[in-house]
mmCIF file of C-alpha atoms in Angstrom:
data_model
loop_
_atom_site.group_PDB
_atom_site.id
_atom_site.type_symbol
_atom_site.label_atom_id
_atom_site.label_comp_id
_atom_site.label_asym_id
_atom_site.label_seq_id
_atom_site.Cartn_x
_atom_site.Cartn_y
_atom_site.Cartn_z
ATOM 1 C CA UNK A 62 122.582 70.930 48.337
ATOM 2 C CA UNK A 63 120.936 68.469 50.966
ATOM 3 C CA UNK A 64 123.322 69.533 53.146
ATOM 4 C CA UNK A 65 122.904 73.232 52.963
ATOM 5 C CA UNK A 66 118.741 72.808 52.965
ATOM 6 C CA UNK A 67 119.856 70.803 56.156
ATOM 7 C CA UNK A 68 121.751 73.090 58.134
ATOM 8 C CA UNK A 69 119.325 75.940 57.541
ATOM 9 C CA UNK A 70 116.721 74.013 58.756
ATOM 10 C CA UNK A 71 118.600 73.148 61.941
ATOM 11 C CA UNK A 72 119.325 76.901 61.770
ATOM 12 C CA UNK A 73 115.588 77.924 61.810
ATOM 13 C CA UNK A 74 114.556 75.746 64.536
ATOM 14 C CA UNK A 75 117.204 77.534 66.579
ATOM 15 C CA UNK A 76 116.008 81.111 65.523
ATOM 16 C CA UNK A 77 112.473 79.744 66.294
ATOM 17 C CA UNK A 78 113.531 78.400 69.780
ATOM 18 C CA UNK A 79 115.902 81.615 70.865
ATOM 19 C CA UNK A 80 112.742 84.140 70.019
ATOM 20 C CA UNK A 81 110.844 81.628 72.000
ATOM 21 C CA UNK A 82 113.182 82.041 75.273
ATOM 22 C CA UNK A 83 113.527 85.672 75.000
ATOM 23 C CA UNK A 84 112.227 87.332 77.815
ATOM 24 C CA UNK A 85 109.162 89.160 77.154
ATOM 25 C CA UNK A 86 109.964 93.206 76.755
ATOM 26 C CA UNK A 87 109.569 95.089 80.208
ATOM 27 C CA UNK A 88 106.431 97.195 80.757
ATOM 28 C CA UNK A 89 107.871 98.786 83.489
ATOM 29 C CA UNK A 90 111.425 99.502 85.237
ATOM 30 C CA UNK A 91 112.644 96.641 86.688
ATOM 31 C CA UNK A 92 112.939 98.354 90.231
ATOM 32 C CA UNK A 93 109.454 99.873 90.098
ATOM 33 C CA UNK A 94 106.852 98.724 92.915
ATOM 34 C CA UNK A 95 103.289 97.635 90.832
ATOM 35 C CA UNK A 96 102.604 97.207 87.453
ATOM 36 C CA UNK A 97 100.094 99.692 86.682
ATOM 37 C CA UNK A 98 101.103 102.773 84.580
ATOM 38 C CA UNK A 99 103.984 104.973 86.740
ATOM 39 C CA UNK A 100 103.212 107.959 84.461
ATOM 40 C CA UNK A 101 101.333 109.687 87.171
ATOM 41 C CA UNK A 102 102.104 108.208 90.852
ATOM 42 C CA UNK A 103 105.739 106.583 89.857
ATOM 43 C CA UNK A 104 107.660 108.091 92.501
ATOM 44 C CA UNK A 105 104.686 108.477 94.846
ATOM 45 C CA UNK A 106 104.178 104.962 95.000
ATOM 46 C CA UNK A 107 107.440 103.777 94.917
ATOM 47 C CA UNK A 108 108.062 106.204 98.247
ATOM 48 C CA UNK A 109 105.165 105.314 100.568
ATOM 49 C CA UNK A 110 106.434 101.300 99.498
ATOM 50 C CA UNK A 111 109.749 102.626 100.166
ATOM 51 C CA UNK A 112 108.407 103.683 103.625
ATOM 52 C CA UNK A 113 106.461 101.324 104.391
ATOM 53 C CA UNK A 114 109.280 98.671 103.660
ATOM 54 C CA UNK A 115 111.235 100.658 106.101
ATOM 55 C CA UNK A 116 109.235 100.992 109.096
ATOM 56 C CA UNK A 117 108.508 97.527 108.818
ATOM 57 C CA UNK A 118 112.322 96.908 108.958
ATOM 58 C CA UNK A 119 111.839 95.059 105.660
ATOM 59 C CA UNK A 120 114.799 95.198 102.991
ATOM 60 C CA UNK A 121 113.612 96.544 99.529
ATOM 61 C CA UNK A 122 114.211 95.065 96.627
ATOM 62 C CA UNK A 123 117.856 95.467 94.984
ATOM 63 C CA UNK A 124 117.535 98.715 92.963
ATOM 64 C CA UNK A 125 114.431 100.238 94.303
ATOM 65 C CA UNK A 126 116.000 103.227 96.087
ATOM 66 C CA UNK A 127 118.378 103.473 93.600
ATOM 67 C CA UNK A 128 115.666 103.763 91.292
ATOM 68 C CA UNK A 129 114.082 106.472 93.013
ATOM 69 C CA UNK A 130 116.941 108.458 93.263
ATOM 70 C CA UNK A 131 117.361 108.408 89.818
ATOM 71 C CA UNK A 132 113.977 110.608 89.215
ATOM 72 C CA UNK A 133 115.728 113.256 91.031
ATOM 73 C CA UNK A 134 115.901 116.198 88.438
ATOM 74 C CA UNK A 135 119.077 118.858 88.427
ATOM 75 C CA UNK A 136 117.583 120.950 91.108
ATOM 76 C CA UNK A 137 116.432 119.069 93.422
ATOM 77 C CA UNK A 138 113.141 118.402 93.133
ATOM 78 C CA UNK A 139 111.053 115.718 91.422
ATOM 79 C CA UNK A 140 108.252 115.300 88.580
ATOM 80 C CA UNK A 141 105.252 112.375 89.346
ATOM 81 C CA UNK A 142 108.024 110.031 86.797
ATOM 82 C CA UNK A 143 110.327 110.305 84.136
ATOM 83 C CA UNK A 144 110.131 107.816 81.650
ATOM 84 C CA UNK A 145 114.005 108.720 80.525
ATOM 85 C CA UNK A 146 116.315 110.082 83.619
ATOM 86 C CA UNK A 147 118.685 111.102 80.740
ATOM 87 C CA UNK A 148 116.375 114.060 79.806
ATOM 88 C CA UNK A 149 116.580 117.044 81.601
ATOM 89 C CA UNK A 150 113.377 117.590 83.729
ATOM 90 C CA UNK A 151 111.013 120.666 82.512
ATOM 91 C CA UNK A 152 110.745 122.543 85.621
ATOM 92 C CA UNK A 153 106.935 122.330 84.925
ATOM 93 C CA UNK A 154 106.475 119.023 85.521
ATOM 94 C CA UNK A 155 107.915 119.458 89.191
ATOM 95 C CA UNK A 156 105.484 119.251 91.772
ATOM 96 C CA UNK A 157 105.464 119.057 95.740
ATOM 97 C CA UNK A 158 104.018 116.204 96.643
ATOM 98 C CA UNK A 159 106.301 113.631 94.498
ATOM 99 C CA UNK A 160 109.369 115.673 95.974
ATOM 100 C CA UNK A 161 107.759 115.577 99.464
ATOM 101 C CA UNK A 162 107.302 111.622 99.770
ATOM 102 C CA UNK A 163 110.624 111.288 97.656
ATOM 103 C CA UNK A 164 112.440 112.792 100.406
ATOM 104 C CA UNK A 165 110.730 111.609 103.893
ATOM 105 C CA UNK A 166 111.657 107.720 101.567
ATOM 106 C CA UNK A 167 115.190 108.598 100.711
ATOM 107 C CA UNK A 168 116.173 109.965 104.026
ATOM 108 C CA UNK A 169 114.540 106.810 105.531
ATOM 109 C CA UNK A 170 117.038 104.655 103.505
ATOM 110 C CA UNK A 171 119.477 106.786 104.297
ATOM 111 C CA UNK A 172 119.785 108.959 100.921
ATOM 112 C CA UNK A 173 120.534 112.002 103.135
ATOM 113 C CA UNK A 174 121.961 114.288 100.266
ATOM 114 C CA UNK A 175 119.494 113.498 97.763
ATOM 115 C CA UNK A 176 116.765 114.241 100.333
ATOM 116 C CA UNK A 177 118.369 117.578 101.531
ATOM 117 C CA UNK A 178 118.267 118.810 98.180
ATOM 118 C CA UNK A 179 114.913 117.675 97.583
ATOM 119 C CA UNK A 180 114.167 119.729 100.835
ATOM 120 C CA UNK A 181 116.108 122.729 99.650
ATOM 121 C CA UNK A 182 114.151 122.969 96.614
ATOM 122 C CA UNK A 183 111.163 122.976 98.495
ATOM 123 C CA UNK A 184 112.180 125.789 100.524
ATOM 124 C CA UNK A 185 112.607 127.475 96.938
ATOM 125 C CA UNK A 186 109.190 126.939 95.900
ATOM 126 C CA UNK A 187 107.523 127.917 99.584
ATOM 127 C CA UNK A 188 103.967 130.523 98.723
ATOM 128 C CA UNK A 189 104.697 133.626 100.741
ATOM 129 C CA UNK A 190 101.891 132.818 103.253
ATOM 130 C CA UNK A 191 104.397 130.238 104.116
ATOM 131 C CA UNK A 192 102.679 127.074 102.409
ATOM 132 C CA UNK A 193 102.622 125.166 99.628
ATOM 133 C CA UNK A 194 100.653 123.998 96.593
ATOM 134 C CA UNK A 195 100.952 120.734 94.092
ATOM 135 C CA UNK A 196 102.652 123.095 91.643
ATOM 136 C CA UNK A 197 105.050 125.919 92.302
ATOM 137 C CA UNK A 198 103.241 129.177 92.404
ATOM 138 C CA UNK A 199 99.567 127.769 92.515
ATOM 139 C CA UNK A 200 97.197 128.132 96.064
ATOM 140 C CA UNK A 201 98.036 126.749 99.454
ATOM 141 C CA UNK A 202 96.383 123.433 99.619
ATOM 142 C CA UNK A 203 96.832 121.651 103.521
ATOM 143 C CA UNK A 204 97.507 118.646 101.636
ATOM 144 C CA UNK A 205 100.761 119.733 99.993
ATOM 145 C CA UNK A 206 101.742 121.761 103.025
ATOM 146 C CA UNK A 207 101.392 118.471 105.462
ATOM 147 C CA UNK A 208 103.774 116.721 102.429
ATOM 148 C CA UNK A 209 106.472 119.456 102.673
ATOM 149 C CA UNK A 210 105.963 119.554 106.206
ATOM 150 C CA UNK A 211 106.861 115.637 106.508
ATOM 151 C CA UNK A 212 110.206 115.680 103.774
ATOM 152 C CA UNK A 213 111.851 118.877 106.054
ATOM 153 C CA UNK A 214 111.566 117.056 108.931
ATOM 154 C CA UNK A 215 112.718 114.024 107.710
ATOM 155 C CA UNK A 216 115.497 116.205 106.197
ATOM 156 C CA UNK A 217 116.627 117.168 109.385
ATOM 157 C CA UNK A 218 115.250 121.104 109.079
ATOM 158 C CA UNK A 219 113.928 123.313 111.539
ATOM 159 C CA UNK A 220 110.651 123.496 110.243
ATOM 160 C CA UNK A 221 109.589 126.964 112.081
ATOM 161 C CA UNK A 222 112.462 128.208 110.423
ATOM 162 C CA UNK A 223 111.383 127.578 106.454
ATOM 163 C CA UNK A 224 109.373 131.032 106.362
ATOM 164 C CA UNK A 225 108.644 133.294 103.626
ATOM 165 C CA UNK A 226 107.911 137.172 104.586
ATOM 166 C CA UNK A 227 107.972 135.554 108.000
ATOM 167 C CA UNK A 228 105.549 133.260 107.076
ATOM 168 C CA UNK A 229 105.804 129.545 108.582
ATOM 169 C CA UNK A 230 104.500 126.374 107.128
ATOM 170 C CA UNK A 231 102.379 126.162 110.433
ATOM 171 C CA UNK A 232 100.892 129.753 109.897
ATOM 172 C CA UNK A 233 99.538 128.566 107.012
ATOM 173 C CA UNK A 234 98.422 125.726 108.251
ATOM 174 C CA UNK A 235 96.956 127.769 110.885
ATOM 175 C CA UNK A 236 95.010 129.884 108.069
ATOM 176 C CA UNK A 237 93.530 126.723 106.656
ATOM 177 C CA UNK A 238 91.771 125.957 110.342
ATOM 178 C CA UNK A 239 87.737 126.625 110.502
ATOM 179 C CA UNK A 240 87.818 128.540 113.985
ATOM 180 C CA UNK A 241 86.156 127.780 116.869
ATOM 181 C CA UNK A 242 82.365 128.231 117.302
ATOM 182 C CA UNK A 243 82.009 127.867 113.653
ATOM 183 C CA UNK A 244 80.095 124.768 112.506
ATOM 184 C CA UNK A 245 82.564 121.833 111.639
ATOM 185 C CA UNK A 246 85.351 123.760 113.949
ATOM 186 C CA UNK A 247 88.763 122.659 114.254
ATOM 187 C CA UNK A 248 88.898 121.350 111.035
ATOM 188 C CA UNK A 249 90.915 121.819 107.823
ATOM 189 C CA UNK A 250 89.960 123.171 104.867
ATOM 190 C CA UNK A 251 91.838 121.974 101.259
ATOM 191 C CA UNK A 252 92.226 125.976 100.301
ATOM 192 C CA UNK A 253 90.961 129.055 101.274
ATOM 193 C CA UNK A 254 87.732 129.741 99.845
ATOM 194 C CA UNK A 255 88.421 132.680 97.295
ATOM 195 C CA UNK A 256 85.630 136.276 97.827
ATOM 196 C CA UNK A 257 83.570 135.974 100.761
ATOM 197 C CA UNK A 258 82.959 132.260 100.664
ATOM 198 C CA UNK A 259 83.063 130.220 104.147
ATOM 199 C CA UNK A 260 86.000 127.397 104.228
ATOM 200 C CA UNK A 261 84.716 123.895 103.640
ATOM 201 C CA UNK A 262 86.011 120.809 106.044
ATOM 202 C CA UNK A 263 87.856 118.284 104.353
ATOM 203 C CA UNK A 264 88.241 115.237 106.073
ATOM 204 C CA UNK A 265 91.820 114.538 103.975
ATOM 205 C CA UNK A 266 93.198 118.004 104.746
ATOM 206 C CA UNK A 267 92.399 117.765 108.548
ATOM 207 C CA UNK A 268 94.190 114.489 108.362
ATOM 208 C CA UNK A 269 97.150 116.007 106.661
ATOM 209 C CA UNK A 270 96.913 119.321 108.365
ATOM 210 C CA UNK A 271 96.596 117.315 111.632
ATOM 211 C CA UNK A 272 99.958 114.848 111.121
ATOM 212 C CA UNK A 273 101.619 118.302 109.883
ATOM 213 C CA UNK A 274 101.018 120.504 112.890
ATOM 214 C CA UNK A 275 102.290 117.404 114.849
ATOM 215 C CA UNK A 276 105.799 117.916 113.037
ATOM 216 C CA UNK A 277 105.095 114.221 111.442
ATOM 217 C CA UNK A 278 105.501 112.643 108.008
ATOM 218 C CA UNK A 279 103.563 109.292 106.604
ATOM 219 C CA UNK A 280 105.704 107.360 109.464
ATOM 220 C CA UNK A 281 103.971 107.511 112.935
ATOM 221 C CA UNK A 282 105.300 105.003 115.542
ATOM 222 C CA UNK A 283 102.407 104.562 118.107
ATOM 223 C CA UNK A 284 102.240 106.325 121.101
ATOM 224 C CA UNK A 285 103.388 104.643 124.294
ATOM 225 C CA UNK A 286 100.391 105.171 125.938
ATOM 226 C CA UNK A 287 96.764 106.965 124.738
ATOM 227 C CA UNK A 288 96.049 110.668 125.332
ATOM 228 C CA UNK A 289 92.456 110.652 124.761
ATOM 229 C CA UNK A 290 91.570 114.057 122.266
ATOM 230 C CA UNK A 291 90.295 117.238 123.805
ATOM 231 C CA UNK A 292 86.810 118.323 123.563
ATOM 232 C CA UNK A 293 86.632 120.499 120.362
ATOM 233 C CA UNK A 294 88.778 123.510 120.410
ATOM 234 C CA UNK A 295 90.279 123.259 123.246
ATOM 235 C CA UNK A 296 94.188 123.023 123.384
ATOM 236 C CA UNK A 297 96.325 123.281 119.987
ATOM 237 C CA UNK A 298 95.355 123.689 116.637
ATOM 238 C CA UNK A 299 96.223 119.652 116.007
ATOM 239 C CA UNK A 300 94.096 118.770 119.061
ATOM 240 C CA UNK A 301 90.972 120.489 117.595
ATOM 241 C CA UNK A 302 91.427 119.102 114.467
ATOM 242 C CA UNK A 303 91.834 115.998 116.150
ATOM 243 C CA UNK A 304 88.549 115.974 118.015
ATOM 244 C CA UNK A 305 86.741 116.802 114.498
ATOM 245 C CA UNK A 306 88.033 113.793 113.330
ATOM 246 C CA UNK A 307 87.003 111.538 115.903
ATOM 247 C CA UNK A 308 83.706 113.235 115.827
ATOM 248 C CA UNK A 309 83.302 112.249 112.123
ATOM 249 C CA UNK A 310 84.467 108.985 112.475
ATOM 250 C CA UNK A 311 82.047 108.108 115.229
ATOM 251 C CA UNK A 312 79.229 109.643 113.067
ATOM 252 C CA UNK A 313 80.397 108.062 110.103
ATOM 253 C CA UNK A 314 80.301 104.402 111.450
ATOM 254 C CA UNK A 315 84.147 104.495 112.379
ATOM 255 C CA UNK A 316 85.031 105.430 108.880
ATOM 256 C CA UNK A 317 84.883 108.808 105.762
ATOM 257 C CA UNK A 318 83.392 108.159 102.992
ATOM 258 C CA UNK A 319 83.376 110.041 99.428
ATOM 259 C CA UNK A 320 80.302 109.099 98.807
ATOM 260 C CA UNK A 321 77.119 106.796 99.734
ATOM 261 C CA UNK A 322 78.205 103.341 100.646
ATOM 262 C CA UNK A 323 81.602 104.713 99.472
ATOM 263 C CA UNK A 324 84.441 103.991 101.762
ATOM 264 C CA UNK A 325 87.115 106.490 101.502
ATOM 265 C CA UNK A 326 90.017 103.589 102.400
ATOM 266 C CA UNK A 327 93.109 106.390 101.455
ATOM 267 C CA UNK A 328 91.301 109.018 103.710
ATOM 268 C CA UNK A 329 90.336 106.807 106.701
ATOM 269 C CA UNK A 330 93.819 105.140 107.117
ATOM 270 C CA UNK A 331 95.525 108.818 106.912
ATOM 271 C CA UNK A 332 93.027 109.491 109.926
ATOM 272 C CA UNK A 333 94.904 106.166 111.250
ATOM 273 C CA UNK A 334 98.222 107.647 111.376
ATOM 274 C CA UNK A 335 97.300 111.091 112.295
ATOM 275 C CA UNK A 336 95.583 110.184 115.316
ATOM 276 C CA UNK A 337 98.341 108.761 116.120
ATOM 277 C CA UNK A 338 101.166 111.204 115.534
ATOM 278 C CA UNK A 339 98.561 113.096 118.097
ATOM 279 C CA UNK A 340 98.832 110.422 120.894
ATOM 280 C CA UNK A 341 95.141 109.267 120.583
ATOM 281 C CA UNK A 342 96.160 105.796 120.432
ATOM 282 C CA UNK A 343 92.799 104.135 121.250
ATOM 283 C CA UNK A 344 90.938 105.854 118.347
ATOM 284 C CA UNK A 345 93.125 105.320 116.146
ATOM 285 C CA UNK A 346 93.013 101.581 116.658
ATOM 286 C CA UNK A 347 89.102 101.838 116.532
ATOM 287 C CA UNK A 348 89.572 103.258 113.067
ATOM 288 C CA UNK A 349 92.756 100.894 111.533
ATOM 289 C CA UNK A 350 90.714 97.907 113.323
ATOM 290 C CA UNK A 351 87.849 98.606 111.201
ATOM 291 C CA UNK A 352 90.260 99.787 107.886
ATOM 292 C CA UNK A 353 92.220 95.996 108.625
ATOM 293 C CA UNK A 354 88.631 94.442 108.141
ATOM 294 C CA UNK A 355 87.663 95.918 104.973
ATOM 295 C CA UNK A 356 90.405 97.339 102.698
ATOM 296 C CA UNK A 357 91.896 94.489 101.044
ATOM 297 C CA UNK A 358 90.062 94.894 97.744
ATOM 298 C CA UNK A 359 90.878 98.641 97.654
ATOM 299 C CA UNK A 360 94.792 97.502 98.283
ATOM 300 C CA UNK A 361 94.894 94.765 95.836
ATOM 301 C CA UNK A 362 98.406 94.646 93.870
ATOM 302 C CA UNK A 363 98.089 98.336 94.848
ATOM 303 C CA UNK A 364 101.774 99.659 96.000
ATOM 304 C CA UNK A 365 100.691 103.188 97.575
ATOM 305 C CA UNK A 366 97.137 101.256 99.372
ATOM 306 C CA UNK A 367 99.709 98.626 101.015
ATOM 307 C CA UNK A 368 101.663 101.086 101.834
ATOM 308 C CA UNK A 369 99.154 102.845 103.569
ATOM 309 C CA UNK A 370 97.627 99.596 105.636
ATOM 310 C CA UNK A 371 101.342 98.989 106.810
ATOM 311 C CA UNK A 372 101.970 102.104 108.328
ATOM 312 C CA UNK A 373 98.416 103.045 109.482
ATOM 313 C CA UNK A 374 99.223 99.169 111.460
ATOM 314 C CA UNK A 375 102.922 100.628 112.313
ATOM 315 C CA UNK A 376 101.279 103.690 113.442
ATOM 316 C CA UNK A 377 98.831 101.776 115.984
ATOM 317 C CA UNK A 378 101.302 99.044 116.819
ATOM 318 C CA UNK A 379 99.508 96.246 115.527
ATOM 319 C CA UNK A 380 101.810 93.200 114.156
ATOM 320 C CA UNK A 381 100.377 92.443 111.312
ATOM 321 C CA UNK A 382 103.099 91.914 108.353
ATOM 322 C CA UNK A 383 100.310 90.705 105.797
ATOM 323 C CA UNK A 384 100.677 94.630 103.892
ATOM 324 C CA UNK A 385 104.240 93.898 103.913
ATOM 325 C CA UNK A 386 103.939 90.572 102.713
ATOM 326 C CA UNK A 387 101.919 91.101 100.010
ATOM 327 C CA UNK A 388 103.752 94.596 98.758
ATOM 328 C CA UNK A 389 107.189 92.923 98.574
ATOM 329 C CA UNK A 390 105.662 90.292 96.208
ATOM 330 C CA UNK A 391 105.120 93.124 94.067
ATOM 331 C CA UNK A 392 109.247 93.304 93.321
ATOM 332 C CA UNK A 393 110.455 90.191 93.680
ATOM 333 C CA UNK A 394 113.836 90.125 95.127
ATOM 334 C CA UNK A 395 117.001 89.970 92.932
ATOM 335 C CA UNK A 396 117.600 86.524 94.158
ATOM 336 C CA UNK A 397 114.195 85.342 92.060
ATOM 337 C CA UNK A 398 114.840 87.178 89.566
ATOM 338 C CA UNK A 399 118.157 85.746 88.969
ATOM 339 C CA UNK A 400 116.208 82.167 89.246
ATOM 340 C CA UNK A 401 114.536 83.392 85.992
ATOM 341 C CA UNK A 402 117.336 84.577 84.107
ATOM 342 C CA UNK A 403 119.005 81.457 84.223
ATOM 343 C CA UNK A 404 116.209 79.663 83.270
ATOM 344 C CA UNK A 405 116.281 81.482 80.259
ATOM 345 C CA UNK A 406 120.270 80.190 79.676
ATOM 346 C CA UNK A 407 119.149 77.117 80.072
ATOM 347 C CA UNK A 408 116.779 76.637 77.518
ATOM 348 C CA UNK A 409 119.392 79.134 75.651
ATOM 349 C CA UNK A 410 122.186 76.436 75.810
ATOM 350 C CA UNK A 411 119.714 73.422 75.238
ATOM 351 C CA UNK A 412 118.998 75.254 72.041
ATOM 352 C CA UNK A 413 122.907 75.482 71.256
ATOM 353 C CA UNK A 414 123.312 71.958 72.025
ATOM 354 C CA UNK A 415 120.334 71.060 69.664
ATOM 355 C CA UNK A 416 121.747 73.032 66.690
ATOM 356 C CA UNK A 417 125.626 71.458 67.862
ATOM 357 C CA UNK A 418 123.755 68.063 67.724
ATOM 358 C CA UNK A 419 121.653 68.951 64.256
ATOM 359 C CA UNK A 420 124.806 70.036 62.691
ATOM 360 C CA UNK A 421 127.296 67.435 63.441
ATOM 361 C CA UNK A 422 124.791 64.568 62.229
ATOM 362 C CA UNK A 423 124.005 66.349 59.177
ATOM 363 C CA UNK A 424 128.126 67.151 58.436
ATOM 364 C CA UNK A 425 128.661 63.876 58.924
ATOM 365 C CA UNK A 426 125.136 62.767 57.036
ATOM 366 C CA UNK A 427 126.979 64.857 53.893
ATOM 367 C CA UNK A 428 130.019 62.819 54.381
ATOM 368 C CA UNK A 429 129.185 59.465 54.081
ATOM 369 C CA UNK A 430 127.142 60.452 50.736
ATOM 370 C CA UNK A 431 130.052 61.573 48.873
ATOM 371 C CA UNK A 432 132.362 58.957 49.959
#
């Protein structure tokens, strides 16, 4: 009886110690970038890291591409993040802008199928005035536009040559452009204003719209050289939205806000790399020099804000590798990882050795009783 009370004591301990050593449950996929909830910017933050990562000539973490691949639905294109990649996507739940970054990232890392579907099912989904909204069938936003814009590129397509009733992605572009003579002219508006309402500037769409009408996605490498911007509405449509944007800046204190005292970070380092994709090299640096200065609250532990400081500093050549630094501690790399894990055998076979140990005494304990 001793014996038996013995041995499932030794027993207990060991259950006690193994629940102890057990890794903690996951509260996100492994390969994820950031900890934060994926359930609405999953795959967009795991692309513009992706990105980022890759201009920076930076290895991702084991799985991370494969990961994003993975949220790839049946057609093509991609939801903001599927929980289970074994369920069928509802067609629904689809949306632009995920599919957009998902394929300008996968191309980068060489995922050239998966991204020329992605592409193709944006051509699907293309509004007949030749643009694109966040959902299939909703208005032409210059946001989504500059996103599809970016992934057909990347995917190696003719861009003029994705139309719908001979309607181009830069027509609608075009369509989104406050003309010249108007107050705020040259820039973007988000949508058309529905009735007779005037269009709105929107410092985000002009940087979008601007990139897009360069034929760029979220990577810019800097110009060689700086082409200083036109006076306003002079030249293309992407050099007068150009010169509204430096016009804003410089009246804004070098950077957009969305509201007072409110620094717009996101907005102002899109400005970064669409300046850029333009040539105006010099103003761009004005801007990222004062974005470098200021953001790294708004980029803490922050996947999609890191990714934006690396490539707004790709984008103006500046050598900084501190966003890179900081978003690849995010993942750690598989070699860390591993480090961990067998850490955990460790105290797994201690335990076993304990309870071998525990056992043997008490067998042999039992033993010298009877005899």
């Amino acid at each position: 009886m001793l014996l038996r009370r013995t041995a499932a004591a030794a027993l207990a301990a060991f259950s006690a110690l193994a629940i102890a050593a057990s890794p903690a449950p996951a509260t996100r996929p492994a390969a994820l970038y950031g900890t934060a909830d994926p359930t609405y910017d999953g795959v967009w933050r795991q692309s513009y890291a992706l990105l980022a990562l890759h201009a920076a000539d930076t290895p991702p973490a084991e799985g991370a591409v494969a990961w994003l691949a993975g949220q790839q639905c049946a057609d093509g294109g991609f939801a903001s993040y599927r929980a289970d990649p074994t369920v069928p996507c509802d067609a629904g739940a689809e949306d632009t802008n995920a599919t957009g970054i998902a394929v300008q990232a996968l191309a980068a890392h060489g995922e050239d199928f998966a991204a020329k579907r992605g592409a193709d099912w944006l051509a699907k989904v293309q509004n007949p005035d030749g643009g694109w909204s966040y959902n299939p069938g909703g208005t032409t936003d210059a946001d989504s536009t500059g996103v599809a814009v970016g992934a057909l590129k990347a995917a190696g397509t003719d861009v003029k040559s994705v139309t719908t009733d001979g309607m181009s992605p830069y027509d609608a572009l075009r369509s989104l452009q406050i003309p010249c003579g108007h107050q705020d002219g040259g820039a973007f508006s988000y949508q058309r204003p529905g009735g007779a309402g005037a269009p709105a500037a929107n410092a985000k769409a002009t940087a979008d719209a601007v990139r897009a009408a360069e034929g760029a996605g979220f990577v810019v490498e800097a110009p060689a050289q700086d082409m200083p911007p036109r006076p306003a509405c002079e030249g293309s449509a992407a050099d007068a939205g150009a010169a509204w944007l430096v016009r804003q800046l410089g009246a804004g204190g070098g950077y957009f806000s969305s509201g007072p005292q409110a620094p717009d970070f996101g907005t102002t380092a899109d400005a970064v790399v669409a300046l850029a994709a333009g040539g105006h090299l010099d103003a761009a640096r004005d801007t990222y020099n004062w974005l470098a200065g200021r953001a790294e609250g708004w980029s803490q532990d922050n996947p999609a804000a890191l990714a934006q400081l690396a490539l707004a500093a790709y984008a103006t050549d500046n050598p900084t590798r501190d966003p890179i630094t900081r978003l690849s501690a995010l993942l750690p790399p598989p070699r860390q990882r591993a480090e961990s894990s067998g850490g955990d055998s460790a105290w797994w076979l201690a335990g076993a050795g304990l309870v071998a140990v525990l056992c043997l005494g008490v067998l042999l304990a039992g033993r010298k009783t009877r005899i």
